[in-house]
C-alpha atoms as one frame of an Amber mdcrd trajectory, in Angstrom:
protein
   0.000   0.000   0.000   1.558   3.243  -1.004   0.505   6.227   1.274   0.136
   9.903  -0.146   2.281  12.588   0.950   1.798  16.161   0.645   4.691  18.257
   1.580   4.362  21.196   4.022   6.228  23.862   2.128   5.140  26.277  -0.434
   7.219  28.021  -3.213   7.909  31.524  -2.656   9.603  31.754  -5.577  10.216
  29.475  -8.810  13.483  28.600  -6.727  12.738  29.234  -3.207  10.579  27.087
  -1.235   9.554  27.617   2.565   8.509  25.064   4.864   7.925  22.428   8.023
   9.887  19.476   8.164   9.737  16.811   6.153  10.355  12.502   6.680  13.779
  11.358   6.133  12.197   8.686   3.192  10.906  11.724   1.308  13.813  13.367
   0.808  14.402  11.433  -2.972  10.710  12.816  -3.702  11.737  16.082  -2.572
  14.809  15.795  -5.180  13.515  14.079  -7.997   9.545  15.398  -8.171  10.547
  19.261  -6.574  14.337  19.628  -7.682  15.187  20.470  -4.560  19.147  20.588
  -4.616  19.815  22.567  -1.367  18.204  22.519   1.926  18.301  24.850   5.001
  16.958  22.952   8.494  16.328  25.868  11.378  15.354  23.301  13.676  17.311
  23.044  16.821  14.906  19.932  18.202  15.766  17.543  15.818  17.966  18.017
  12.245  17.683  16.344   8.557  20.015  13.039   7.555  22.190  14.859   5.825
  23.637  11.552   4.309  20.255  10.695   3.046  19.896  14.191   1.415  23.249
  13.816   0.010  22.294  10.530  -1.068  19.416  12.327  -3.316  22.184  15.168
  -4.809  21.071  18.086  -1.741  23.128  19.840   0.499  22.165  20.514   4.100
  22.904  23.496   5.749  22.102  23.384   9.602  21.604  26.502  11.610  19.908
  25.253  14.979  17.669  28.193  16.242  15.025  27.705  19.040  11.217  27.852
  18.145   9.685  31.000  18.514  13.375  33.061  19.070  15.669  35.032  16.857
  17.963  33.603  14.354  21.634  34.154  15.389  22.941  36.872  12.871  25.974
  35.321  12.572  23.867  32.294  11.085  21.414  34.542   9.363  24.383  35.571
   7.409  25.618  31.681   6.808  22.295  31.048   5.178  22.260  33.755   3.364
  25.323  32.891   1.794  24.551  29.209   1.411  21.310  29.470  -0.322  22.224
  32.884  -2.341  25.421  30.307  -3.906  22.502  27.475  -4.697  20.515  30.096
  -5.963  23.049  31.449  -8.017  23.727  27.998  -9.475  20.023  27.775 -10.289
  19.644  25.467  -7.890  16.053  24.982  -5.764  16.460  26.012  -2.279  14.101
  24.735   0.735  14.309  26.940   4.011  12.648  24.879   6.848  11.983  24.645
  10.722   9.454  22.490  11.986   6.315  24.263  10.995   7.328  26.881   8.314
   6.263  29.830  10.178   8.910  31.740  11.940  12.781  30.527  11.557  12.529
  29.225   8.343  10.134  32.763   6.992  12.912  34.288   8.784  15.799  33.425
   7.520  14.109  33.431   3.797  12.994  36.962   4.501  17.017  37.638   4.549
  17.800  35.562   1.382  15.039  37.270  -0.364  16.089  40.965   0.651  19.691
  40.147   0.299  18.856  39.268  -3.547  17.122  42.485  -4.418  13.249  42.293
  -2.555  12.659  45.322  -0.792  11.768  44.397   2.878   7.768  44.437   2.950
   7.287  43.402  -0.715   9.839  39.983   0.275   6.869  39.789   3.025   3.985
  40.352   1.074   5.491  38.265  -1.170   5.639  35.150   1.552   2.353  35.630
   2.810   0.851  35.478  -0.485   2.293  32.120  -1.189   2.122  30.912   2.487
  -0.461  32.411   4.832   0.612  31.076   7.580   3.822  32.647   7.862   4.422
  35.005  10.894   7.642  35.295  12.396   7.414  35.735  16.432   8.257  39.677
  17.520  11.976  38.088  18.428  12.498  36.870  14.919  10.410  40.261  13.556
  13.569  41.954  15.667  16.809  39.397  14.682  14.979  40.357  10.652  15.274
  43.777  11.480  18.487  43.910  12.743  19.837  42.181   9.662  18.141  44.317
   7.659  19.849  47.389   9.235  23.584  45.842   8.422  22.214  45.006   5.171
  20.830  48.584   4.241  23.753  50.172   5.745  26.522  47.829   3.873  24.673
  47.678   0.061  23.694  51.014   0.436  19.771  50.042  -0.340  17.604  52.872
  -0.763  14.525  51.475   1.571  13.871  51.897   5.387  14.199  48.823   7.423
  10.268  48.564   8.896   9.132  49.044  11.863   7.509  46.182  13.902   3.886
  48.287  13.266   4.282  47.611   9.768   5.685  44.377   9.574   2.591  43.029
  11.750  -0.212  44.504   9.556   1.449  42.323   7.234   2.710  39.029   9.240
  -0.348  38.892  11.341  -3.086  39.557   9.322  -4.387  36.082   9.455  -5.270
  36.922  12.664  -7.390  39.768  12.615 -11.086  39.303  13.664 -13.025  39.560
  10.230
């Protein structure tokens, strides 16, 4: 009997998925049927085979980060680089934690900014295509920060967000109707 799987991640991009963890026995579906090639695990409870992934022609990049906190910027920085390089190889790219709301948003938030988004378009952007994205007010603040560095080393002409606007946007799934 062959079970159905449906993974829990959602393409941002053509290139850049974001997403909850996934079964170690998937990971030659997530290669062959989504072309995955590189993968970024947030999780600090548990991490991907990374043998396995290799097995199926991925990478793994492991930046362990507590639910629900900041991503260290020193490893919001190591991502960066590490899926910016797939991406640049036109390579797929999955950023994921265990749900796909906060770390992994997070730290795609970055990748997406670093490659050209402005700050609140990259978030409209990943709400859009995942609506349940909404980074905790300690990753909104680790974003921000990272953003600031960012601005103030590429020179980009936006202004980093406050955490006012960032929630109309993150949040808004909450909102009473």
């Amino acid at each position: 009997m062959t079970t159905t799987w449906t993974p829990n991640f959602s393409w941002i991009t053509q290139e850049l998925a974001v997403g909850g963890s996934f079964p170690s026995e998937r990971a030659e579906e997530l290669a062959s049927a989504h072309r995955i090639r590189a993968v970024v695990d947030l999780r600090n409870e548990a991490k991907d085979d990374e043998a396995v992934l290799h097995r199926h022609g991925m990478t793994l990049l492991h930046l362990p980060t507590e639910d629900m906190c900041g991503v260290d910027a020193g490893q919001l920085d190591e991502g960066v680089a590490f899926a910016s390089a797939a991406l640049d190889r036109g390579e797929r790219v999955l950023i994921h934690c265990e749900h796909g709301i906060g770390r992994s948003a997070t730290l795609a938030l970055c990748v997406m900014v670093f490659r050209g988004e402005r700050p609140l378009d990259a978030l409209e952007q990943m709400k859009s295509r995942r609506a349940l994205v909404s980074p905790s007010p300690a990753q909104f603040a680790c974003w921000s920060e990272w953003l600031a560095r960012h601005r103030e080393l590429s020179r980009a002409p936006w202004e980093v967000p406050d955490f006012d606007a960032f929630q109309a946007i993150a949040y808004r799934h909450m909102r009473i109707r």
